[in-house]
Short mmCIF file of C-alpha atoms in Angstrom, two decimals:
data_model
loop_
_atom_site.label_atom_id
_atom_site.label_comp_id
_atom_site.label_asym_id
_atom_site.label_seq_id
_atom_site.Cartn_x
_atom_site.Cartn_y
_atom_site.Cartn_z
CA MET A 1 -18.42 35.09 -63.15
CA LYS A 2 -18.91 31.31 -63.25
CA GLU A 3 -20.13 29.89 -59.96
CA MET A 4 -17.63 27.56 -58.37
CA ASP A 5 -18.52 23.91 -57.79
CA MET A 6 -15.87 22.10 -55.78
CA ILE A 7 -17.11 18.60 -56.60
CA LYS A 8 -17.26 19.26 -60.36
CA ASP A 9 -13.73 20.71 -60.26
CA ILE A 10 -12.56 17.45 -58.66
CA ILE A 11 -14.17 15.51 -61.53
CA ARG A 12 -12.47 17.78 -64.07
CA ALA A 13 -9.10 17.22 -62.41
CA TYR A 14 -9.68 13.45 -62.55
CA ARG A 15 -10.47 13.74 -66.27
CA ASN A 16 -7.39 15.89 -66.89
CA TYR A 17 -4.90 13.93 -64.77
CA PRO A 18 -6.06 10.29 -64.62
CA ASP A 19 -2.53 8.89 -64.34
CA ARG A 20 -1.26 11.31 -61.70
CA VAL A 21 -1.08 10.11 -58.11
CA ALA A 22 -4.03 11.35 -56.07
CA PHE A 23 -3.26 9.74 -52.69
CA VAL A 24 -0.28 8.23 -50.94
CA ILE A 25 -1.55 6.30 -47.92
CA ASP A 26 0.84 4.28 -45.79
CA ASP A 27 3.42 4.37 -48.62
CA THR A 28 0.94 3.04 -51.20
CA SER A 29 0.10 5.27 -54.18
CA TYR A 30 -3.28 5.55 -55.89
CA THR A 31 -3.82 7.39 -59.17
CA TYR A 32 -6.88 9.49 -59.90
CA GLN A 33 -8.01 6.72 -62.26
CA GLU A 34 -7.73 4.12 -59.50
CA VAL A 35 -9.50 6.31 -56.94
CA PHE A 36 -12.42 7.04 -59.24
CA ALA A 37 -12.73 3.38 -60.21
CA ARG A 38 -13.41 2.77 -56.51
CA VAL A 39 -15.72 5.80 -56.32
CA GLN A 40 -17.83 4.59 -59.24
CA GLY A 41 -17.97 1.13 -57.74
CA ILE A 42 -19.47 2.52 -54.54
CA MET A 43 -21.83 5.06 -56.10
CA PRO A 44 -24.60 2.73 -57.34
CA PHE A 45 -25.06 1.35 -53.83
CA VAL A 46 -25.15 4.86 -52.30
CA GLN A 47 -27.57 6.14 -54.95
CA ASP A 48 -29.92 3.21 -54.32
CA CYS A 49 -30.04 3.88 -50.57
CA PRO A 50 -33.41 5.40 -49.61
CA GLU A 51 -31.76 7.41 -46.85
CA ASP A 52 -30.00 10.74 -47.48
CA ILE A 53 -27.43 10.29 -44.72
CA ILE A 54 -24.68 7.70 -45.08
CA GLY A 55 -22.28 6.87 -42.27
CA ILE A 56 -18.59 6.30 -42.99
CA ILE A 57 -16.14 4.72 -40.56
CA ALA A 58 -12.97 6.88 -40.37
CA GLU A 59 -10.05 4.76 -41.51
CA ASP A 60 -6.73 5.77 -43.06
CA CYS A 61 -7.40 3.86 -46.27
CA ILE A 62 -8.34 4.67 -49.84
CA GLU A 63 -11.77 3.08 -49.39
CA THR A 64 -12.71 5.74 -46.83
CA TYR A 65 -11.76 8.63 -49.11
CA ALA A 66 -13.48 6.97 -52.07
CA SER A 67 -16.61 6.60 -49.93
CA ILE A 68 -16.62 10.31 -49.10
CA LEU A 69 -16.39 11.20 -52.80
CA ALA A 70 -19.04 8.62 -53.73
CA VAL A 71 -21.50 10.06 -51.21
CA LEU A 72 -20.87 13.63 -52.35
CA LEU A 73 -21.23 12.68 -56.02
CA SER A 74 -24.46 10.85 -55.24
CA GLU A 75 -25.92 14.05 -53.72
CA LYS A 76 -26.13 12.40 -50.32
CA THR A 77 -24.74 13.53 -46.97
CA TYR A 78 -21.83 11.86 -45.22
CA VAL A 79 -21.32 11.59 -41.48
CA ILE A 80 -18.01 10.29 -40.14
CA LEU A 81 -17.99 7.81 -37.25
CA HIS A 82 -14.64 7.43 -35.52
CA PRO A 83 -13.64 3.93 -34.38
CA ASN A 84 -11.84 5.40 -31.36
CA TYR A 85 -14.89 7.31 -30.12
CA PRO A 86 -16.85 5.88 -27.21
CA ASP A 87 -19.61 3.57 -28.44
CA SER A 88 -22.15 5.82 -26.73
CA ARG A 89 -21.08 8.83 -28.81
CA ASN A 90 -21.28 6.95 -32.11
CA ARG A 91 -24.70 5.57 -31.12
CA THR A 92 -25.91 9.08 -30.30
CA ILE A 93 -24.80 10.31 -33.73
CA VAL A 94 -26.42 7.35 -35.49
CA GLU A 95 -29.72 7.80 -33.65
CA SER A 96 -29.74 11.57 -34.16
CA THR A 97 -29.24 11.35 -37.93
CA GLY A 98 -31.41 8.30 -38.51
CA MET A 99 -28.73 6.71 -40.67
CA LYS A 100 -29.35 3.08 -41.58
CA ARG A 101 -26.17 2.20 -43.48
CA VAL A 102 -22.51 2.65 -42.62
CA LEU A 103 -19.62 2.11 -45.04
CA TYR A 104 -16.25 0.79 -43.93
CA GLY A 105 -13.09 -0.06 -45.83
CA HIS A 106 -10.96 -2.64 -44.11
CA GLU A 107 -11.72 -6.34 -44.40
CA SER A 108 -12.25 -6.71 -40.67
CA GLY A 109 -15.84 -5.49 -40.51
CA THR A 110 -17.08 -3.79 -37.39
CA GLN A 111 -20.26 -2.56 -35.84
CA GLN A 112 -18.30 0.05 -33.81
CA GLY A 113 -20.76 -0.51 -30.97
CA LEU A 114 -23.59 0.54 -33.28
CA PRO A 115 -27.19 -0.63 -32.92
CA ASN A 116 -27.76 -4.07 -34.44
CA GLU A 117 -30.23 -2.70 -36.97
CA ILE A 118 -27.50 -0.62 -38.62
CA LYS A 119 -26.21 -2.33 -41.74
CA CYS A 120 -22.40 -2.07 -42.05
CA ILE A 121 -21.22 -2.56 -45.63
CA SER A 122 -17.66 -3.26 -46.72
CA THR A 123 -16.83 -1.09 -49.74
CA LEU A 124 -14.37 -3.81 -50.78
CA GLU A 125 -17.46 -5.78 -51.78
CA LEU A 126 -18.97 -2.90 -53.77
CA ARG A 127 -17.61 -3.16 -57.28
CA ASP A 128 -19.60 -2.09 -60.31
CA ASP A 129 -17.86 -2.64 -63.64
CA THR A 130 -20.71 -1.30 -65.76
CA PRO A 131 -19.96 2.04 -67.45
CA GLY A 132 -21.13 4.89 -65.25
CA LYS A 133 -22.89 8.00 -66.46
CA ASN A 134 -20.90 11.16 -67.15
CA LEU A 135 -20.07 12.42 -63.67
CA LEU A 136 -20.16 16.04 -64.85
CA ASP A 137 -23.79 15.58 -65.88
CA ILE A 138 -24.87 14.87 -62.30
CA LYS A 139 -27.01 17.70 -60.94
CA HIS A 140 -26.36 19.01 -57.46
CA ASP A 141 -28.90 20.78 -55.27
CA GLU A 142 -26.99 23.49 -53.40
CA ASP A 143 -29.30 23.18 -50.42
CA THR A 144 -28.41 19.51 -49.90
CA ASN A 145 -26.10 18.87 -46.95
CA ALA A 146 -22.63 17.80 -48.05
CA TYR A 147 -21.67 16.60 -44.58
CA ILE A 148 -22.63 16.82 -40.93
CA ILE A 149 -19.88 17.11 -38.32
CA PHE A 150 -20.75 16.55 -34.70
CA THR A 151 -19.06 18.82 -32.18
CA SER A 152 -19.33 18.52 -28.42
CA GLY A 153 -20.10 22.17 -27.82
CA SER A 154 -20.30 23.59 -24.31
CA THR A 155 -22.84 21.00 -23.11
CA GLY A 156 -20.85 17.89 -23.93
CA VAL A 157 -23.77 16.59 -26.00
CA PRO A 158 -22.80 16.15 -29.67
CA LYS A 159 -24.33 18.86 -31.88
CA GLY A 160 -24.59 18.32 -35.63
CA VAL A 161 -23.13 21.09 -37.79
CA GLN A 162 -24.79 20.66 -41.18
CA ILE A 163 -22.83 22.13 -44.08
CA THR A 164 -24.62 22.40 -47.41
CA ARG A 165 -23.08 22.37 -50.86
CA LYS A 166 -23.82 26.09 -51.00
CA ASN A 167 -21.82 26.61 -47.80
CA LEU A 168 -18.96 24.48 -49.14
CA ASN A 169 -18.86 26.22 -52.51
CA ALA A 170 -18.95 29.66 -50.87
CA PHE A 171 -15.87 28.62 -48.89
CA TYR A 172 -14.22 27.20 -52.01
CA GLU A 173 -14.92 30.35 -54.02
CA THR A 174 -12.78 32.43 -51.66
CA TYR A 175 -10.23 29.80 -50.65
CA ARG A 176 -9.19 28.96 -54.21
CA HIS A 177 -8.50 32.63 -54.95
CA LEU A 178 -6.00 33.09 -52.12
CA ASP A 179 -3.02 33.13 -54.50
CA TRP A 180 -1.87 29.62 -53.67
CA ARG A 181 0.08 29.13 -56.92
CA LEU A 182 -0.44 25.39 -56.62
CA GLY A 183 -1.15 22.77 -59.27
CA PRO A 184 -0.98 19.10 -60.27
CA THR A 185 2.71 18.71 -59.35
CA ASP A 186 2.19 19.74 -55.73
CA ARG A 187 2.35 17.40 -52.76
CA MET A 188 0.01 18.24 -49.90
CA LEU A 189 -0.55 16.92 -46.37
CA GLN A 190 -3.80 15.58 -44.85
CA MET A 191 -3.10 14.82 -41.18
CA PHE A 192 -6.44 15.67 -39.57
CA GLU A 193 -9.02 13.27 -38.21
CA LEU A 194 -11.95 12.97 -40.61
CA THR A 195 -14.28 14.01 -37.78
CA PHE A 196 -12.57 17.45 -37.84
CA ASP A 197 -13.54 19.97 -40.50
CA VAL A 198 -10.00 20.88 -41.63
CA SER A 199 -9.84 17.36 -43.07
CA VAL A 200 -12.47 18.44 -45.62
CA VAL A 201 -10.30 21.12 -47.22
CA SER A 202 -7.14 19.04 -46.75
CA THR A 203 -8.79 16.30 -48.80
CA LEU A 204 -11.03 18.00 -51.33
CA TYR A 205 -9.00 21.07 -52.31
CA PRO A 206 -5.90 19.18 -53.54
CA LEU A 207 -8.20 16.98 -55.64
CA THR A 208 -9.50 20.06 -57.49
CA LEU A 209 -5.91 20.72 -58.62
CA GLY A 210 -4.90 17.23 -59.65
CA ALA A 211 -2.37 17.38 -56.78
CA CYS A 212 -1.20 14.52 -54.55
CA ILE A 213 -2.39 14.05 -50.96
CA TYR A 214 -0.22 12.37 -48.33
CA THR A 215 -2.33 11.12 -45.42
CA VAL A 216 -1.30 10.40 -41.84
CA GLY A 217 -3.17 7.87 -39.73
CA SER A 218 -4.17 8.00 -36.07
CA ASP A 219 -1.22 6.10 -34.61
CA LYS A 220 0.88 7.39 -31.73
CA LEU A 221 3.72 8.44 -34.05
CA LYS A 222 1.53 10.84 -36.07
CA TYR A 223 3.67 13.94 -35.41
CA MET A 224 6.89 12.15 -36.32
CA ARG A 225 5.22 10.87 -39.48
CA VAL A 226 4.43 14.47 -40.44
CA TYR A 227 8.12 15.32 -40.02
CA GLU A 228 9.16 12.34 -42.17
CA LEU A 229 6.74 13.20 -44.96
CA MET A 230 7.74 16.86 -45.02
CA GLU A 231 11.38 15.91 -45.55
CA ASP A 232 11.33 12.59 -47.41
CA GLU A 233 8.47 13.41 -49.80
CA GLU A 234 9.38 17.10 -50.13
CA LEU A 235 5.84 18.27 -49.43
CA THR A 236 4.98 21.67 -50.89
CA HIS A 237 1.86 22.49 -48.82
CA VAL A 238 1.42 21.53 -45.18
CA THR A 239 -1.50 22.37 -42.87
CA ILE A 240 -0.91 21.58 -39.20
CA PRO A 241 -1.97 22.70 -35.73
CA PRO A 242 0.78 24.70 -33.97
CA SER A 243 1.10 21.89 -31.41
CA VAL A 244 2.78 19.79 -34.13
CA LEU A 245 5.47 22.44 -34.50
CA GLN A 246 5.81 22.60 -30.74
CA PHE A 247 6.35 18.85 -30.66
CA LEU A 248 8.95 19.10 -33.42
CA SER A 249 10.74 22.12 -31.95
CA PRO A 250 13.59 20.05 -30.40
CA TYR A 251 14.42 18.93 -33.96
CA PHE A 252 14.37 22.35 -35.64
CA ASP A 253 18.16 22.26 -36.08
CA GLU A 254 17.77 19.06 -38.11
CA ILE A 255 14.69 19.93 -40.17
CA HIS A 256 15.27 21.39 -43.64
CA VAL A 257 12.33 21.59 -46.06
CA PRO A 258 13.31 24.04 -48.83
CA LYS A 259 10.61 22.70 -51.21
CA LEU A 260 7.81 23.74 -48.83
CA LYS A 261 5.81 26.58 -50.43
CA PHE A 262 3.14 27.08 -47.76
CA LEU A 263 2.93 26.33 -44.06
CA VAL A 264 -0.63 26.74 -42.82
CA VAL A 265 -1.31 26.82 -39.08
CA THR A 266 -4.84 26.35 -37.84
CA ALA A 267 -7.12 24.77 -35.21
CA GLU A 268 -5.23 26.40 -32.31
CA ALA A 269 -3.77 29.78 -31.39
CA ALA A 270 -0.36 30.13 -33.03
CA ASN A 271 2.66 31.38 -31.11
CA ALA A 272 4.68 34.03 -32.97
CA ASP A 273 8.00 33.02 -31.44
CA LEU A 274 7.50 29.34 -32.34
CA LEU A 275 6.85 30.15 -35.99
CA GLU A 276 9.78 32.55 -36.11
CA ARG A 277 12.08 29.78 -34.86
CA PHE A 278 10.73 27.43 -37.55
CA ARG A 279 11.35 29.85 -40.44
CA PRO A 280 14.97 28.77 -41.10
CA CYS A 281 13.69 25.20 -41.54
CA ALA A 282 11.40 26.29 -44.40
CA PRO A 283 13.25 29.23 -45.99
CA ASN A 284 11.05 29.41 -49.09
CA ALA A 285 7.65 28.97 -47.48
CA GLU A 286 4.92 31.51 -46.87
CA PHE A 287 3.27 31.15 -43.46
CA VAL A 288 -0.50 31.49 -43.19
CA ASN A 289 -2.84 31.48 -40.17
CA PHE A 290 -6.46 30.42 -40.70
CA TYR A 291 -9.30 30.71 -38.22
CA GLY A 292 -12.91 29.61 -38.30
CA PRO A 293 -15.54 27.73 -36.34
CA THR A 294 -16.97 24.54 -37.85
CA GLU A 295 -20.30 26.37 -38.18
CA ALA A 296 -18.70 28.79 -40.69
CA THR A 297 -17.41 26.04 -43.03
CA ILE A 298 -13.81 25.38 -42.02
CA TYR A 299 -12.15 28.83 -42.21
CA CYS A 300 -13.58 32.32 -42.33
CA THR A 301 -10.55 34.57 -41.61
CA VAL A 302 -6.98 34.51 -42.91
CA TYR A 303 -3.69 36.17 -41.97
CA LEU A 304 -0.61 35.96 -44.19
CA ILE A 305 2.11 36.04 -41.55
CA PRO A 306 4.87 38.46 -42.59
CA ARG A 307 8.54 37.75 -41.91
CA GLU A 308 8.75 40.94 -39.89
CA ASN A 309 6.28 42.92 -37.77
CA CYS A 310 3.87 40.02 -37.29
CA LYS A 311 0.66 41.13 -35.60
CA HIS A 312 0.15 39.33 -32.31
CA HIS A 313 -1.38 39.75 -28.85
CA ASN A 314 0.61 38.38 -25.92
CA GLY A 315 2.57 36.33 -28.44
CA MET A 316 -0.51 34.80 -30.13
CA ILE A 317 -0.68 35.56 -33.85
CA ALA A 318 -3.59 37.57 -35.28
CA ILE A 319 -6.39 35.70 -37.07
CA GLY A 320 -6.39 38.30 -39.85
CA LYS A 321 -9.27 39.55 -41.93
CA PRO A 322 -12.53 37.92 -42.98
CA PHE A 323 -12.90 35.98 -46.20
CA GLU A 324 -14.61 37.71 -49.08
CA GLY A 325 -18.34 37.23 -48.55
CA ILE A 326 -17.95 37.03 -44.77
CA GLU A 327 -18.97 39.90 -42.52
CA THR A 328 -17.68 40.16 -38.96
CA LEU A 329 -18.57 42.13 -35.84
CA ILE A 330 -17.07 42.11 -32.35
CA MET A 331 -19.90 42.44 -29.86
CA ASP A 332 -20.27 42.86 -26.11
CA GLU A 333 -22.45 40.70 -23.85
CA LYS A 334 -25.50 42.82 -24.69
CA GLY A 335 -25.05 42.40 -28.44
CA HIS A 336 -23.62 45.87 -29.05
CA PRO A 337 -20.46 46.50 -31.09
CA VAL A 338 -17.39 47.17 -28.97
CA ILE A 339 -15.04 50.09 -29.61
CA PRO A 340 -11.59 49.34 -31.08
CA GLY A 341 -9.27 47.84 -28.49
CA GLU A 342 -12.02 46.29 -26.39
CA GLN A 343 -12.57 42.57 -26.06
CA GLY A 344 -15.78 40.95 -27.20
CA GLU A 345 -17.33 38.02 -29.00
CA LEU A 346 -16.78 37.51 -32.73
CA TRP A 347 -19.97 37.32 -34.80
CA VAL A 348 -19.78 36.14 -38.41
CA SER A 349 -22.33 36.04 -41.23
CA GLY A 350 -22.36 35.12 -44.90
CA ASP A 351 -23.02 32.23 -47.28
CA GLN A 352 -20.53 29.98 -45.48
CA ILE A 353 -22.57 30.00 -42.28
CA MET A 354 -24.71 26.93 -41.57
CA ALA A 355 -28.46 27.38 -41.37
CA GLY A 356 -28.61 25.77 -37.93
CA TYR A 357 -27.63 22.72 -35.91
CA TRP A 358 -29.05 19.38 -36.99
CA LYS A 359 -32.53 19.07 -35.49
#
């Protein structure tokens, strides 16, 4: 069986569907051709950087998403810096990774409280009109980190979760075979902050299909914007934390999204009663619950939530079974497997698991 390569499948989709819309951001549409024109304008700069790690300021604009793709295609590693994070946190991340260059998209450049020696580059100024090499010919080392996401962990000190291309492709291998029945005509939501790992699959997976991604920015009306997009744009695939549904629950009588094929809940425990009350709003959708720590590359277990006899514990929906290639154990405090019915700690292993925290 051919090994999956998520990045190369994105390039193939771009080649196959250049005129299809790839992103709709703040009501502005961008075709695959337009996105990759930006990507190939940024790539020469990224490839010429002596450092492997490139910072990207998280902004809800096409330049940010093009920067992510440019870094991945250049076999470098991207690290997202959030403009709303405390300056001290962003400085800690910069110093830990040793990054020297940070890309940003909007014309109003910013140092984000970063050290003065960090060079912030506007991607609006990076335009390369010379013909680029065949993107499919670019070789990728599976052991190269695709991205590093910093989580607070139990100590409050940011810890870098380094995810290699091998980790990412192991995830993709299983995820793409989950019977999604999706393709280039589908319209999919990306509402997660780019510092959160679900944003990775919400961005990259639709691009492997030639599908269209609708993004939602960080403003205070984010949850209402999700509601508007689901109805007005007739989204077919939506991934949200259950708290979004909880927020929208007073409007369930008004919400009707018959074109929705899949509702994915993730990032939080999902309440069975809440999802049951939402079902009439999305009569044709399958409901799916995903679970996984960042260290296991986004998701590592899945539960297709049935319309009847949903498995739950005290109202919280089951996290399902492990992905193919993932092994799981539930262990006690001494590292011994518990007997069925007992509580314990979930241990996971497999090709999706990171090798270790950064440094």
